Structure formats: C-alpha cells, structure tokens
Coordinates of C-alpha atoms in Angstrom, one line a residue:
M1 CA -50.1 75.9 2.8
E2 CA -48.6 75.1 -0.5
K3 CA -51.2 76.9 -2.1
Y4 CA -50.3 80.4 0.4
D5 CA -46.8 79.7 1.0
P6 CA -44.9 76.6 -1.2
Q7 CA -41.2 77.9 0.7
A8 CA -42.0 78.0 4.2
L9 CA -44.9 76.2 4.2
E10 CA -46.4 76.2 7.8
K11 CA -43.6 78.0 9.2
A12 CA -45.0 80.8 7.0
P13 CA -45.2 84.5 8.9
R14 CA -48.3 84.0 11.6
S15 CA -50.6 86.6 9.4
K16 CA -50.2 84.8 6.6
V17 CA -50.7 80.6 8.5
V18 CA -53.8 82.8 9.9
E19 CA -55.2 84.3 6.4
A20 CA -54.8 80.9 4.6
V21 CA -56.7 79.0 7.7
Y22 CA -59.3 81.8 7.7
R23 CA -59.7 81.4 3.6
E24 CA -59.8 78.1 3.5
L25 CA -62.7 77.7 6.1
M26 CA -64.1 80.4 4.8
E27 CA -64.9 78.4 1.5
G28 CA -65.5 74.9 2.5
R29 CA -63.0 72.8 2.6
G30 CA -62.5 72.6 6.2
P31 CA -61.5 71.4 9.2
I32 CA -58.3 72.7 9.1
I33 CA -55.7 69.8 10.3
W34 CA -52.2 69.7 12.0
E35 CA -50.1 66.9 11.4
V36 CA -48.1 66.5 15.4
D37 CA -44.8 65.4 15.3
G38 CA -42.8 65.1 18.3
I39 CA -45.8 65.9 20.8
Q40 CA -43.5 64.6 23.6
E41 CA -41.4 67.3 23.1
I42 CA -43.6 70.0 22.7
V43 CA -45.8 68.8 26.3
A44 CA -41.6 68.9 28.2
D45 CA -41.8 72.9 27.1
L46 CA -45.4 73.6 27.3
P47 CA -47.1 71.9 29.6
F48 CA -50.5 73.1 28.6
A49 CA -50.2 70.7 25.4
K50 CA -50.4 67.7 27.1
Q51 CA -53.8 67.4 26.0
F52 CA -52.5 66.5 22.7
L53 CA -50.7 63.6 24.3
D54 CA -52.8 60.9 22.7
K55 CA -53.4 62.6 19.6
K56 CA -51.5 62.7 15.8
Q57 CA -53.9 65.4 14.3
I58 CA -55.3 68.3 15.9
E59 CA -57.9 71.0 14.2
L60 CA -56.7 73.9 14.1
K61 CA -59.0 77.0 14.3
I62 CA -59.1 81.7 14.6
D63 CA -59.7 83.2 17.8
F64 CA -58.1 86.7 18.7
Q65 CA -55.0 87.7 20.0
R66 CA -54.2 91.5 20.0
I67 CA -54.6 94.7 18.5
L68 CA -51.3 96.3 16.8
G69 CA -52.6 99.9 17.9
G70 CA -51.9 101.3 20.8
V71 CA -51.7 104.7 22.6
R72 CA -49.3 106.8 20.5
I73 CA -45.9 107.2 22.9
N74 CA -42.9 109.0 22.6
E75 CA -39.3 107.6 23.1
K76 CA -39.2 108.4 27.0
A77 CA -43.2 105.9 26.8
E78 CA -44.8 108.9 27.5
T79 CA -48.5 109.8 25.9
P80 CA -49.7 113.2 24.5
I81 CA -52.0 113.6 27.7
N82 CA -48.9 114.5 30.4
G83 CA -48.2 112.2 33.0
L84 CA -50.1 108.9 31.7
F85 CA -46.9 106.4 30.5
A86 CA -47.4 103.2 28.4
A87 CA -45.5 100.6 27.8
G88 CA -46.2 97.1 25.9
E89 CA -49.1 96.1 24.0
S90 CA -51.4 98.9 25.0
S91 CA -49.1 101.1 23.5
G92 CA -48.5 100.8 18.9
G93 CA -46.6 101.2 16.4
L94 CA -43.8 99.4 17.3
H95 CA -44.3 96.1 15.0
G96 CA -45.8 97.8 12.7
A97 CA -48.0 95.2 10.2
D98 CA -47.4 92.2 11.8
R99 CA -45.3 90.7 15.7
M100 CA -43.1 87.7 15.5
Q101 CA -43.8 85.5 17.8
G102 CA -41.7 86.4 21.1
N103 CA -41.7 90.0 20.5
G104 CA -44.4 91.1 22.9
F105 CA -42.5 89.8 26.0
L106 CA -39.6 91.6 24.7
E107 CA -41.4 95.0 24.4
T108 CA -43.1 95.3 27.8
Q109 CA -39.0 94.4 29.7
V110 CA -37.8 97.0 26.9
F111 CA -40.9 100.0 27.4
G112 CA -41.6 98.6 30.6
L113 CA -38.6 99.9 31.8
I114 CA -38.3 103.1 30.3
A115 CA -42.1 104.2 31.3
G116 CA -41.5 103.0 34.8
R117 CA -37.9 104.8 34.7
N118 CA -39.6 108.3 33.6
A119 CA -43.0 108.0 35.7
Y120 CA -41.1 108.1 38.5
M121 CA -39.4 111.5 37.4
F122 CA -42.1 112.8 36.5
A123 CA -44.0 111.6 39.6
K124 CA -40.9 113.2 41.7
Q125 CA -40.6 116.4 39.8
T126 CA -44.4 116.7 39.4
E127 CA -46.3 118.9 42.3
R128 CA -49.5 116.6 43.6
I129 CA -53.0 117.9 42.0
D130 CA -55.9 117.3 44.4
I131 CA -59.1 115.2 42.0
D132 CA -61.7 117.5 40.9
L133 CA -64.4 116.3 43.9
R134 CA -66.9 117.7 40.4
E135 CA -65.9 115.3 39.0
I136 CA -66.4 112.6 40.9
E137 CA -69.9 113.5 41.8
S138 CA -70.4 113.6 38.1
E139 CA -69.4 110.5 37.3
Q140 CA -71.5 108.9 40.4
K141 CA -74.8 110.8 38.9
R142 CA -73.7 109.2 35.5
I143 CA -73.5 105.8 36.5
E144 CA -76.6 106.6 39.2
N145 CA -79.0 107.9 36.2
L146 CA -78.2 104.8 33.5
R147 CA -81.5 102.2 33.3
G148 CA -82.4 100.2 31.4
E149 CA -83.2 96.0 31.0
I150 CA -80.8 94.9 27.6
P151 CA -78.3 92.9 29.3
P152 CA -74.9 93.5 28.6
K153 CA -73.5 90.6 27.8
E154 CA -75.8 90.6 24.9
V155 CA -74.5 93.8 24.0
I156 CA -71.4 92.0 24.0
K157 CA -72.0 89.1 21.8
E158 CA -73.9 91.4 19.5
I159 CA -70.6 93.4 18.9
Q160 CA -67.9 90.6 19.1
E161 CA -70.3 88.6 16.3
T162 CA -70.0 91.6 14.4
M163 CA -66.6 92.9 14.4
W164 CA -65.9 89.1 13.1
R165 CA -68.3 88.7 10.6
F166 CA -67.5 92.0 8.7
V167 CA -64.5 92.9 10.3
G168 CA -62.3 89.6 10.6
V169 CA -59.5 88.2 9.2
I170 CA -60.4 89.7 5.4
R171 CA -61.9 92.4 4.7
D172 CA -64.1 94.8 2.9
E173 CA -65.6 98.2 2.1
E174 CA -68.8 97.0 2.5
G175 CA -68.5 94.2 5.0
L176 CA -66.8 96.8 7.0
I177 CA -69.3 99.5 6.2
K178 CA -72.8 97.0 7.7
A179 CA -70.2 97.2 10.6
I180 CA -69.8 101.0 11.8
N181 CA -73.4 101.1 10.6
R182 CA -74.9 97.8 12.7
L183 CA -71.8 99.8 15.9
K184 CA -73.8 102.5 15.8
E185 CA -77.6 101.6 15.8
I186 CA -76.2 99.6 19.2
K187 CA -74.4 102.5 20.3
D188 CA -77.7 105.1 19.5
K189 CA -80.4 102.5 20.9
K190 CA -78.8 100.3 23.5
I191 CA -75.7 100.9 25.2
E192 CA -77.3 103.7 27.2
Y193 CA -80.1 101.5 28.7
L194 CA -77.8 98.3 29.5
C195 CA -79.3 97.2 32.9
T196 CA -76.9 97.4 35.4
D197 CA -77.4 95.1 37.5
D198 CA -73.5 93.2 36.3
L199 CA -71.7 97.3 36.4
F200 CA -68.3 95.7 35.1
S201 CA -70.3 94.2 32.3
V202 CA -72.1 97.8 30.6
F203 CA -68.2 99.7 30.9
E204 CA -67.3 96.4 29.2
A205 CA -69.7 97.0 26.1
K206 CA -69.0 100.9 26.2
N207 CA -65.4 100.5 25.9
L208 CA -65.7 97.2 23.9
L209 CA -68.5 99.3 21.4
K210 CA -65.2 102.0 21.3
T211 CA -62.7 99.5 20.6
A212 CA -65.0 98.2 17.8
E213 CA -65.6 101.6 16.4
I214 CA -61.7 102.8 16.5
V215 CA -60.4 99.1 14.3
T216 CA -63.6 99.4 12.1
S217 CA -62.6 103.3 11.2
S218 CA -59.1 102.2 11.1
A219 CA -59.4 99.3 8.9
I220 CA -61.6 101.9 6.1
A221 CA -58.6 104.5 6.4
R222 CA -56.3 101.8 5.2
K223 CA -57.0 100.9 1.5
E224 CA -54.4 98.5 0.8
T225 CA -53.9 94.7 2.0
R226 CA -50.2 94.8 5.2
R227 CA -49.4 91.9 6.9
T228 CA -52.4 91.1 9.0
H229 CA -54.9 93.9 7.6
V230 CA -56.2 91.9 4.6
R231 CA -58.5 93.9 2.1
A232 CA -59.6 92.1 -0.3
D233 CA -60.9 95.1 -2.5
Y234 CA -57.3 96.3 -2.5
P235 CA -55.0 93.3 -2.2
N236 CA -52.3 94.8 -3.5
T237 CA -50.0 96.3 -0.5
D238 CA -49.4 100.6 -1.4
D239 CA -45.8 102.8 -0.3
N240 CA -48.7 105.6 -0.4
M241 CA -50.1 104.1 3.0
L242 CA -47.0 103.1 4.1
K243 CA -48.1 105.2 8.2
H244 CA -49.5 105.5 10.6
I245 CA -54.2 105.3 11.6
C246 CA -54.7 107.9 14.0
I247 CA -57.1 108.6 16.4
R248 CA -58.4 111.1 18.7
K249 CA -61.7 112.1 20.6
R250 CA -62.4 115.6 19.3
D251 CA -65.5 117.8 20.6
D252 CA -66.8 114.2 22.0
E253 CA -66.3 112.7 17.6
M254 CA -64.0 111.1 16.4
E255 CA -61.1 111.8 14.2
I256 CA -59.5 109.7 11.4
S257 CA -56.0 110.8 9.9
S258 CA -52.3 109.7 9.8
L259 CA -49.1 110.4 10.8
P260 CA -46.1 109.7 9.0
I261 CA -43.4 106.2 10.4
I262 CA -40.2 107.6 11.7
K263 CA -37.1 106.3 11.0
K264 CA -33.8 106.8 12.5
V265 CA -30.9 106.1 11.1
M266 CA -28.4 104.7 13.1

C-alpha cells in the first residue's frame, strides 16, 4: 500500500485498497498477505474471525459485494413506477462512487422507514386494482414455451466469468466492448434455450444477464475514473461526468442517458 496510498496504507478507502490488490494480482505479484495483529480482539467482535485464530498471515482476495447503482427514487422513496417504492441497496445514487463501511445499514434504516411510511399512505389512499388475468396467462404460456437443453448454471458461470475478466476492478473500452458482444451472443444463442428442470436458475440466468448488460453499458458510458469505477484508458476524473448514468427500457430496448446530480443546500 506504500505504492498506492503512502499516508493511509491499509486504511485507505476501500476502493483504493481493492484496486491495489487487483493490480498486484493481475501483474503477477500475488498472493497478497495481510499481517494480522490483535486477532483476539477481532474475534470478540466478529465471531466469523475464529477461523483465523491460529494465523498471523491471511491471504487477501477480491469478491463482489454490491452494485453502487439501483432504482432511482425521490425523497419519498418513490420510483418512476406508480406504487413502487424502494429503499436500501436496491435504490441508487446515495453513496456516489463509493460507499463508506457501515453506510449500507444506515441507508436501510433511514430510507426503509421513509419507504414504509409512504407505501402505507399510498396503499391507504389508492383504490385496489384487480390483477389482469390475461397477464398471468401470458406469463404462464411464456414459461411453458421455454424449451432447451442448456443447463442454466453453465450460462450463469459464463456470465460471471465474462464480467470478472472484462468488467472487473479495472476496465477499458476494448474489454467492455468484448463483454457486451459476448453478453449479446449469450442472449441470442443461449438464454432462450435453457433447460427448465430448475426454473429458479433459468430466471436467475436471465436476470443476471440483464444486470450484466446494464453494468457494462454504464461502464462504457462513463469515460473517466471515479473511485470504484476505474478506466485504464481514462485514468483521470472528469468533472463533466459528474452525473448519474441512467438506464431505461424503451420499446424493449436499453436506452442510456444521463441525469444531473441534485445538490440541496441546507
């Protein structure tokens, strides 16, 4: 960490530590080792740390934690869809380009309360609408028509490997384009031909593919480096990119636009 943040070292922002670990591993200088001091005190607060009791060194690896985006909400936790409220880490924009440790829990408490109250008021003041049975029948037919022999878990693994290789901690235009092309190939040639023995995995694969497309398209659109989003071909932060990348579904296609960041002066 002396190379990446000589002042804070291992106490640097999480995004900087992850970038450092990723660069060192990709350039062949792994494994990355954390020298552990005071493990007894850590175990007292974190029971899962018991597995490290007899160790003075712990190997560090990178794992996915969360997406910094999500459904856009207003101050009432309303989404653009009438009657749909969102809170916590399924909503986006609160943390910006990084999230401080513990902020995710705080977000659930603040916006969970706001969403719950306003959802209650909406339900109380809105007349109940019967479910359209034609939509149910249409969805049933769509599921019944799913036919194929491709195991969905294989497709899930392929999507995950594509995202790790090309849309990981450090990205560039060439890799992102390769990812989009590969995701399109999966969509065109595999996603509609999944084996339905495990129906849950079928929908998991479909949803994972859609999420991968959104993340990759957003990364292509943000031509700068900003905290957890690191572009090797755009290493600097660009104030012209101080905005939200917005993804919408328009005529069954993905539409990419941008929205300004609203700053309130208290």
